[in-house]
Short mmCIF file of C-alpha atoms and ligand atoms in Angstrom, two decimals:
data_model
loop_
_atom_site.label_atom_id
_atom_site.label_comp_id
_atom_site.label_asym_id
_atom_site.label_seq_id
_atom_site.Cartn_x
_atom_site.Cartn_y
_atom_site.Cartn_z
CA MET A 1 10.69 -15.31 107.35
CA ASN A 2 11.83 -18.85 108.26
CA VAL A 3 13.01 -20.42 105.04
CA THR A 4 14.45 -23.59 106.63
CA GLY A 5 13.85 -26.47 104.24
CA LEU A 6 12.34 -24.06 101.67
CA GLU A 7 8.95 -25.02 103.11
CA GLY A 8 6.07 -23.67 101.03
CA ILE A 9 8.38 -21.68 98.75
CA GLU A 10 7.72 -21.90 95.01
CA VAL A 11 11.10 -21.79 93.25
CA THR A 12 10.17 -22.63 89.67
CA GLN A 13 7.27 -23.16 87.31
CA SER A 14 6.51 -26.66 86.06
CA ALA A 15 3.87 -28.35 83.92
CA VAL A 16 4.94 -31.91 84.78
CA SER A 17 2.91 -32.80 87.87
CA SER A 18 0.73 -30.94 90.33
CA ILE A 19 -0.43 -31.28 93.91
CA ILE A 20 -3.62 -29.25 94.16
CA ASP A 21 -5.99 -29.59 97.13
CA GLY A 22 -4.30 -32.86 98.10
CA THR A 23 -4.74 -34.35 94.62
CA LEU A 24 -1.71 -35.50 92.63
CA ALA A 25 -1.90 -35.34 88.83
CA TYR A 26 0.67 -36.04 86.11
CA ARG A 27 0.25 -33.58 83.23
CA GLY A 28 -3.27 -32.86 84.53
CA ILE A 29 -4.38 -36.51 84.78
CA ASN A 30 -5.30 -37.63 88.30
CA ILE A 31 -3.01 -40.45 89.51
CA ASP A 32 -6.11 -42.39 90.63
CA ASP A 33 -7.08 -42.57 86.97
CA LEU A 34 -3.56 -43.50 85.86
CA ALA A 35 -3.09 -46.12 88.60
CA THR A 36 -6.37 -47.77 87.59
CA ASN A 37 -6.17 -47.58 83.81
CA SER A 38 -2.64 -46.93 82.61
CA THR A 39 0.70 -48.70 82.33
CA TYR A 40 4.11 -47.48 83.47
CA GLU A 41 5.31 -47.13 79.86
CA GLU A 42 2.31 -44.90 79.09
CA VAL A 43 3.14 -42.80 82.13
CA ILE A 44 6.76 -42.41 80.98
CA PHE A 45 5.55 -41.10 77.62
CA LEU A 46 3.00 -38.85 79.30
CA LEU A 47 5.56 -37.30 81.64
CA TRP A 48 8.14 -36.72 78.89
CA ASN A 49 5.79 -35.52 76.16
CA GLY A 50 2.91 -33.88 78.02
CA ARG A 51 0.26 -36.16 76.48
CA LEU A 52 -0.68 -39.82 76.29
CA PRO A 53 0.91 -41.84 73.45
CA THR A 54 -0.84 -43.25 70.40
CA GLN A 55 -0.66 -47.01 69.97
CA GLU A 56 2.26 -46.60 67.57
CA GLU A 57 4.17 -44.23 69.85
CA LEU A 58 3.67 -46.59 72.78
CA GLY A 59 4.89 -49.55 70.74
CA ASP A 60 7.97 -47.61 69.72
CA LEU A 61 8.73 -46.57 73.32
CA LYS A 62 8.32 -50.14 74.59
CA GLN A 63 10.58 -51.47 71.88
CA LYS A 64 13.32 -48.93 72.70
CA LEU A 65 13.06 -49.64 76.43
CA VAL A 66 13.80 -53.29 75.64
CA GLU A 67 16.47 -52.57 73.04
CA TYR A 68 18.46 -50.22 75.30
CA GLY A 69 18.23 -52.48 78.35
CA THR A 70 21.54 -54.24 77.78
CA LEU A 71 24.70 -53.05 79.56
CA PRO A 72 28.16 -52.58 78.04
CA GLU A 73 30.70 -55.09 79.28
CA PRO A 74 32.77 -52.56 81.27
CA ILE A 75 29.59 -51.75 83.20
CA THR A 76 28.83 -55.38 84.02
CA ASN A 77 32.49 -55.78 85.03
CA LEU A 78 32.22 -52.69 87.23
CA LEU A 79 29.07 -54.04 88.87
CA LYS A 80 30.79 -57.35 89.56
CA SER A 81 33.80 -55.58 91.07
CA LEU A 82 31.81 -53.53 93.62
CA PRO A 83 32.02 -54.66 97.25
CA HIS A 84 29.36 -57.28 97.94
CA ASP A 85 27.90 -55.69 101.03
CA VAL A 86 27.54 -52.02 100.01
CA TYR A 87 24.13 -50.44 99.86
CA PRO A 88 22.44 -51.01 96.43
CA MET A 89 21.51 -47.31 96.11
CA ASP A 90 25.21 -46.44 96.30
CA LYS A 91 26.01 -49.07 93.66
CA LEU A 92 23.24 -47.67 91.48
CA ARG A 93 24.53 -44.09 91.84
CA THR A 94 28.08 -45.13 90.96
CA THR A 95 27.01 -47.28 88.02
CA VAL A 96 24.77 -44.62 86.46
CA SER A 97 27.66 -42.19 86.78
CA ALA A 98 29.92 -44.72 85.01
CA LEU A 99 27.32 -45.22 82.25
CA SER A 100 27.85 -41.61 81.17
CA LEU A 101 31.50 -42.44 80.38
CA PHE A 102 30.46 -45.08 77.85
CA ASP A 103 27.87 -42.92 76.09
CA THR A 104 29.53 -41.00 73.28
CA HIS A 105 26.55 -38.56 73.25
CA THR A 106 26.76 -37.61 76.94
CA LYS A 107 27.78 -34.02 76.19
CA ASP A 108 25.45 -33.53 73.21
CA MET A 109 22.92 -31.08 74.65
CA SER A 110 20.40 -31.15 71.77
CA ARG A 111 16.83 -32.04 72.77
CA GLU A 112 16.86 -35.01 70.43
CA SER A 113 20.02 -36.40 72.00
CA ASN A 114 18.74 -35.80 75.52
CA TYR A 115 15.48 -37.63 74.73
CA HIS A 116 17.49 -40.52 73.32
CA LYS A 117 19.71 -40.62 76.42
CA ALA A 118 16.56 -40.47 78.57
CA LEU A 119 15.33 -43.72 77.00
CA LYS A 120 18.70 -45.35 77.55
CA ILE A 121 18.90 -44.27 81.20
CA GLN A 122 15.29 -45.31 81.94
CA SER A 123 15.90 -48.71 80.43
CA LYS A 124 19.37 -49.43 81.80
CA ILE A 125 18.54 -48.33 85.34
CA SER A 126 16.08 -51.21 85.61
CA THR A 127 18.69 -53.70 84.33
CA ILE A 128 21.29 -52.32 86.75
CA VAL A 129 19.04 -52.70 89.81
CA ALA A 130 18.18 -56.28 88.86
CA ALA A 131 21.86 -57.00 88.09
CA ILE A 132 22.97 -55.73 91.51
CA GLN A 133 20.79 -58.39 93.12
CA ARG A 134 21.68 -61.13 90.60
CA ILE A 135 25.39 -60.60 91.25
CA ASN A 136 24.83 -60.72 95.01
CA ASP A 137 22.92 -63.98 94.54
CA GLY A 138 25.76 -65.41 92.42
CA GLU A 139 23.50 -65.52 89.34
CA GLU A 140 24.21 -64.36 85.78
CA ILE A 141 23.03 -60.91 84.66
CA LEU A 142 19.93 -60.97 82.47
CA PHE A 143 18.73 -58.46 79.86
CA PRO A 144 15.16 -57.56 78.84
CA LYS A 145 13.06 -59.70 76.50
CA SER A 146 11.15 -58.09 73.64
CA GLU A 147 7.86 -59.83 74.46
CA TYR A 148 7.80 -58.45 78.03
CA SER A 149 6.58 -55.12 79.41
CA PHE A 150 8.89 -52.89 81.47
CA SER A 151 7.62 -54.29 84.80
CA GLN A 152 7.63 -57.85 83.52
CA ASN A 153 11.20 -57.42 82.37
CA PHE A 154 12.37 -56.02 85.69
CA LEU A 155 10.91 -59.00 87.56
CA TYR A 156 12.27 -61.42 84.97
CA MET A 157 15.77 -59.87 85.17
CA LEU A 158 15.58 -60.05 88.97
CA LYS A 159 14.33 -63.61 89.38
CA GLY A 160 15.21 -65.31 86.10
CA THR A 161 11.74 -66.78 85.72
CA GLU A 162 8.52 -65.64 84.06
CA PRO A 163 6.79 -63.41 86.60
CA HIS A 164 3.20 -64.02 87.74
CA GLN A 165 0.60 -61.67 86.28
CA ILE A 166 -0.50 -60.36 89.71
CA THR A 167 3.11 -59.56 90.58
CA VAL A 168 3.58 -57.71 87.29
CA GLU A 169 0.37 -55.69 87.69
CA SER A 170 1.21 -54.78 91.28
CA LEU A 171 4.73 -53.63 90.44
CA ASP A 172 3.46 -51.66 87.46
CA LYS A 173 0.92 -49.84 89.63
CA ALA A 174 3.58 -49.11 92.24
CA LEU A 175 5.85 -47.69 89.50
CA ILE A 176 3.01 -45.47 88.23
CA LEU A 177 2.32 -44.16 91.75
CA HIS A 178 5.99 -43.32 92.39
CA ALA A 179 6.74 -41.84 88.95
CA ASP A 180 6.63 -38.14 89.72
CA HIS A 181 5.87 -35.83 92.60
CA GLU A 182 6.27 -32.17 91.80
CA LEU A 183 9.36 -30.56 93.32
CA ASN A 184 10.33 -33.28 95.81
CA ALA A 185 13.91 -33.22 97.13
CA SER A 186 15.49 -35.52 94.51
CA THR A 187 13.74 -33.81 91.60
CA PHE A 188 14.86 -30.45 92.90
CA SER A 189 18.45 -31.64 93.10
CA ALA A 190 18.24 -32.98 89.52
CA ARG A 191 16.95 -29.60 88.33
CA VAL A 192 19.63 -27.68 90.24
CA THR A 193 22.33 -29.88 88.69
CA VAL A 194 21.18 -29.59 85.08
CA ALA A 195 20.43 -25.89 85.44
CA THR A 196 24.22 -25.42 85.35
CA LEU A 197 23.98 -27.12 81.91
CA ALA A 198 25.58 -30.24 83.33
CA ASP A 199 24.59 -33.36 81.35
CA ILE A 200 21.50 -35.49 81.96
CA TYR A 201 23.50 -38.31 83.64
CA SER A 202 24.79 -35.83 86.23
CA GLY A 203 21.21 -34.79 86.97
CA ILE A 204 20.15 -38.40 87.53
CA VAL A 205 23.21 -39.14 89.70
CA SER A 206 22.39 -36.14 91.93
CA ALA A 207 18.79 -37.32 92.18
CA ILE A 208 19.73 -40.90 93.11
CA GLY A 209 21.99 -39.63 95.90
CA THR A 210 19.22 -37.38 97.18
CA LEU A 211 16.55 -40.08 97.04
CA SER A 212 18.67 -42.50 99.07
CA GLY A 213 18.24 -40.69 102.40
CA PRO A 214 15.78 -42.04 105.00
CA LEU A 215 13.78 -38.81 105.05
CA HIS A 216 13.01 -39.32 101.35
CA GLY A 217 13.04 -42.58 99.34
CA GLY A 218 15.03 -44.51 101.93
CA ALA A 219 11.99 -44.59 104.22
CA ASN A 220 10.35 -47.62 102.54
CA GLU A 221 13.21 -49.94 103.52
CA ALA A 222 13.17 -48.52 107.05
CA VAL A 223 9.43 -49.25 107.28
CA MET A 224 10.02 -52.91 106.41
CA ARG A 225 12.76 -53.17 109.01
CA MET A 226 10.31 -51.77 111.57
CA LEU A 227 7.53 -54.21 110.54
CA GLU A 228 9.93 -57.14 110.84
CA GLU A 229 11.21 -55.93 114.19
CA ILE A 230 7.66 -55.61 115.53
CA ASN A 231 6.75 -58.97 113.95
CA ASP A 232 3.64 -59.55 116.07
CA ILE A 233 0.56 -57.37 116.33
CA GLU A 234 0.78 -57.70 120.13
CA ASN A 235 4.11 -55.81 120.06
CA VAL A 236 2.86 -52.78 118.13
CA GLU A 237 1.73 -50.60 121.04
CA THR A 238 4.91 -51.08 123.08
CA TYR A 239 7.17 -50.52 120.07
CA ILE A 240 5.42 -47.36 118.91
CA SER A 241 4.97 -45.82 122.37
CA GLU A 242 8.67 -46.38 123.13
CA ALA A 243 9.63 -44.83 119.79
CA LEU A 244 7.42 -41.80 120.35
CA PHE A 245 8.62 -41.44 123.95
CA THR A 246 12.21 -41.24 122.72
CA ASN A 247 11.21 -38.79 119.93
CA LYS A 248 12.05 -41.22 117.17
CA LYS A 249 10.37 -40.59 113.86
CA ILE A 250 8.13 -43.36 112.61
CA MET A 251 9.20 -44.01 109.04
CA GLY A 252 6.49 -43.81 106.40
CA PHE A 253 4.51 -41.11 108.23
CA GLY A 254 4.23 -37.38 107.70
CA HIS A 255 4.75 -35.29 104.62
CA ARG A 256 6.00 -31.82 103.85
CA VAL A 257 3.11 -31.07 101.47
CA TYR A 258 0.18 -33.36 102.33
CA LYS A 259 -1.52 -32.64 105.60
CA THR A 260 -4.75 -34.52 104.89
CA GLY A 261 -3.25 -37.71 103.50
CA ASP A 262 -0.99 -38.83 100.67
CA PRO A 263 -3.23 -39.76 97.71
CA ARG A 264 -0.82 -42.56 96.71
CA ALA A 265 -1.01 -44.30 100.07
CA LYS A 266 -4.63 -45.43 99.71
CA HIS A 267 -3.79 -47.42 96.56
CA LEU A 268 -0.80 -49.03 98.21
CA LYS A 269 -2.85 -49.88 101.30
CA VAL A 270 -5.43 -51.75 99.19
CA MET A 271 -2.60 -53.53 97.35
CA SER A 272 -0.88 -54.38 100.63
CA GLU A 273 -4.02 -56.03 102.03
CA ALA A 274 -4.63 -58.08 98.87
CA LEU A 275 -1.00 -59.15 98.42
CA THR A 276 -0.24 -59.98 102.04
CA GLU A 277 -3.46 -62.05 102.11
CA LEU A 278 -2.41 -63.84 98.93
CA THR A 279 1.09 -64.63 100.19
CA GLY A 280 -0.03 -65.68 103.67
CA GLN A 281 1.70 -62.69 105.31
CA ARG A 282 -1.35 -60.66 106.36
CA ASN A 283 0.46 -60.15 109.66
CA PHE A 284 2.44 -57.29 108.05
CA TYR A 285 -0.75 -55.59 106.83
CA ASP A 286 -2.42 -55.92 110.23
CA ILE A 287 0.66 -54.56 112.01
CA SER A 288 0.72 -51.66 109.53
CA THR A 289 -2.93 -50.69 110.06
CA LYS A 290 -2.44 -50.78 113.82
CA ILE A 291 0.60 -48.51 113.56
CA GLU A 292 -1.45 -46.21 111.31
CA ASP A 293 -4.26 -45.97 113.91
CA ILE A 294 -1.83 -45.19 116.75
CA ILE A 295 0.20 -42.58 114.84
CA LYS A 296 -2.97 -40.90 113.63
CA SER A 297 -4.44 -40.60 117.12
CA GLU A 298 -1.16 -39.82 118.94
CA LYS A 299 0.50 -37.50 116.41
CA GLY A 300 -2.20 -36.63 113.86
CA LEU A 301 0.13 -37.96 111.13
CA LEU A 302 -0.96 -40.05 108.16
CA PRO A 303 0.95 -42.64 106.09
CA ASN A 304 2.91 -41.44 103.08
CA VAL A 305 3.74 -43.36 99.89
CA ASP A 306 6.55 -45.26 101.61
CA PHE A 307 4.48 -46.85 104.38
CA TYR A 308 2.36 -49.44 102.57
CA SER A 309 4.78 -49.79 99.67
CA ALA A 310 7.05 -51.66 102.11
CA SER A 311 4.62 -54.56 102.66
CA VAL A 312 3.67 -54.45 98.95
CA TYR A 313 7.27 -54.95 97.78
CA HIS A 314 7.87 -57.53 100.50
CA SER A 315 4.85 -59.49 99.25
CA LEU A 316 6.32 -59.39 95.75
CA ASP A 317 9.35 -61.20 97.20
CA ILE A 318 11.63 -58.23 96.63
CA PRO A 319 14.53 -57.91 99.12
CA LYS A 320 14.32 -54.88 101.45
CA ASN A 321 17.47 -53.22 100.18
CA LEU A 322 16.00 -53.04 96.67
CA PHE A 323 12.92 -51.06 97.77
CA THR A 324 14.61 -47.68 97.36
CA PRO A 325 16.37 -48.62 94.09
CA ILE A 326 12.94 -49.63 92.72
CA PHE A 327 11.65 -46.22 93.79
CA ALA A 328 14.58 -44.80 91.78
CA ILE A 329 13.64 -46.84 88.69
CA SER A 330 10.15 -45.38 88.83
CA ARG A 331 11.14 -41.80 89.72
CA THR A 332 13.68 -41.73 86.88
CA SER A 333 10.73 -41.00 84.56
CA GLY A 334 9.80 -37.97 86.65
CA TRP A 335 13.40 -36.78 87.06
CA ILE A 336 13.86 -36.94 83.30
CA ALA A 337 10.62 -35.04 82.61
CA HIS A 338 11.83 -32.28 84.94
CA ILE A 339 15.34 -32.29 83.48
CA LEU A 340 13.97 -31.91 79.93
CA GLU A 341 11.67 -29.12 81.14
CA GLN A 342 14.59 -27.40 82.87
CA TYR A 343 16.76 -27.54 79.72
CA ASP A 344 13.85 -26.21 77.62
CA ASN A 345 13.59 -23.05 79.68
CA ASN A 346 16.80 -22.88 81.65
CA ARG A 347 18.09 -20.38 84.12
CA LEU A 348 20.83 -21.13 86.66
CA ILE A 349 19.32 -21.96 90.06
CA ARG A 350 21.30 -19.97 92.56
CA PRO A 351 19.39 -18.78 95.63
CA ARG A 352 20.84 -16.79 98.53
CA ALA A 353 21.49 -17.76 102.14
CA SER A 354 20.50 -15.46 104.96
CA TYR A 355 23.91 -15.01 106.65
CA VAL A 356 23.83 -15.42 110.44
CA GLY A 357 27.56 -15.94 111.17
CA ALA A 358 30.29 -13.69 112.55
CA GLN A 359 31.28 -10.54 110.65
CA GLY A 360 34.43 -8.40 110.48
CA THR A 361 36.58 -11.08 112.16
CA GLU A 362 40.28 -10.46 111.79
CA TYR A 363 42.64 -13.15 110.55
CA THR A 364 44.77 -14.59 113.37
CA PRO A 365 48.21 -15.81 112.27
CA ILE A 366 48.71 -19.53 113.00
CA ASN A 367 51.42 -18.99 115.63
CA GLN A 368 49.05 -16.79 117.69
CA ARG A 369 46.08 -19.21 117.82
N1 ACO B 401 7.11 -39.67 113.13
C1 ACO B 401 7.01 -38.94 114.27
N2 ACO B 401 6.95 -37.59 114.27
C2 ACO B 401 6.97 -36.97 113.08
C3 ACO B 401 7.07 -37.66 111.87
C4 ACO B 401 7.14 -39.06 111.93
N3 ACO B 401 7.25 -39.78 110.82
N4 ACO B 401 7.06 -36.79 110.86
C5 ACO B 401 6.96 -35.58 111.41
N5 ACO B 401 6.91 -35.68 112.75
C6 ACO B 401 6.82 -34.59 113.71
C7 ACO B 401 8.19 -33.98 113.92
O1 ACO B 401 8.89 -34.60 114.97
C8 ACO B 401 7.83 -32.55 114.21
O2 ACO B 401 7.36 -32.46 115.53
P1 ACO B 401 7.73 -31.18 116.45
O3 ACO B 401 7.12 -30.01 115.73
O4 ACO B 401 7.10 -31.52 117.75
O5 ACO B 401 9.23 -31.12 116.46
C9 ACO B 401 6.65 -32.29 113.30
O6 ACO B 401 6.01 -33.56 113.11
C10 ACO B 401 7.04 -31.70 111.97
O7 ACO B 401 8.01 -32.56 111.38
P2 ACO B 401 9.15 -32.09 110.40
O8 ACO B 401 10.17 -33.17 110.34
O9 ACO B 401 9.60 -30.71 110.75
O10 ACO B 401 8.32 -32.02 109.05
P3 ACO B 401 8.95 -31.87 107.62
O11 ACO B 401 7.92 -31.27 106.77
O12 ACO B 401 10.28 -31.20 107.69
O13 ACO B 401 9.26 -33.38 107.23
C11 ACO B 401 9.12 -35.57 106.58
C12 ACO B 401 8.51 -34.19 106.42
C13 ACO B 401 10.63 -35.52 106.33
C14 ACO B 401 8.50 -36.49 105.53
C15 ACO B 401 8.84 -36.09 107.98
O14 ACO B 401 7.44 -36.22 108.17
C16 ACO B 401 9.54 -37.39 108.27
O15 ACO B 401 10.71 -37.39 108.65
N6 ACO B 401 8.85 -38.56 108.08
C17 ACO B 401 9.49 -39.83 108.26
C18 ACO B 401 10.35 -40.20 107.04
C19 ACO B 401 9.52 -40.53 105.85
O16 ACO B 401 8.55 -41.26 105.90
N7 ACO B 401 9.95 -40.00 104.69
C20 ACO B 401 9.30 -40.26 103.40
C21 ACO B 401 8.54 -39.06 102.95
S1 ACO B 401 7.67 -39.34 101.45
C22 ACO B 401 8.91 -39.41 100.31
O17 ACO B 401 9.89 -38.76 100.37
C23 ACO B 401 8.74 -40.33 99.22
#
């Protein structure tokens, strides 16, 4: 059996999200339904509690997400001291790791404490991502306002102005669509980490590192770089045929699980068309659809969640290097749901490797090598 990449291998049981016959559902609710009718805060509650919140529970969650969104001074000082030009995902990973040092409950493994820390992490991660950009722009760090929703607050903390309703709704939908995805690579790494009974911060730090790679969450930024490089619809064919000729992967295409299309991509495609039209940048949507047509006919590959999210975030005036950190903000809800589930029914995750190396080799003393 070829187990490279653990393809198709079920390594745990989970009741958080499912991919069945190409349909993605969170706790049994189809993401199409959630993307159309829900809010990101509702989805957080759903993922962590297994059911939708009552009005009161939702109000309480929203209030805590605002309340916990401030950062301790040593963390803002740390953020300001980080090199200006390092990748924001690396700053995020380092800062979340540092957060654990200022939380006196980090090592309290009770469910109640972990749920409380979950709220703090979910809230602060959004402030940290916005702060990374604010510091780079030479602006002061902002904290959430009680009258704003989670998405509104992120955009406010990023830009310093009241965000437009369309921008808020688009970001919120994008956050819902990215919130969880069964046993994707970063979620798996979070579960492996906490299965050793390491603390919740360690699980999130592992997940952020895993998400950052271009084969996973890092693809959305790479897609935007490609769209900007192509720049004109006339250049699409040459660019893509050269890339395919040299066996380069086209970012934002293909998926380990979906072979008949990523159910999240269709929502992002619709959003991309509407938003690029609205912002006078339809060029990026048109280039994207042309790339989609070519890759489908040449390689039989379809766009994944990262492909159209690039032009969506770009239309929301979000800098490219924040695309993956925003993915991390959203996926934190899913990582936490899986971490809590892992703690609830834990067993160390320790698979075996099929050994293919040399055997019986004798040690050669250094002076005889
Ligand atoms: N562009 C061109 N060819 C591709 C692409 C692509 N994007 N994706 C897969 N292929 C080809 C491979 O070259 C390979 O061809 P071969 O059999 O002739 O060698 C074949 O399709 C199978 O590809 P694998 O990489 O083995 O498929 P795997 O299941 O391991 O990888 C993955 C899935 C990583 C998503 C892959 O499709 C890829 O690299 N895509 C580009 C990066 C990307 O968009 N990542 C985001 C994924 S979604 C997410 O994580 C949020």
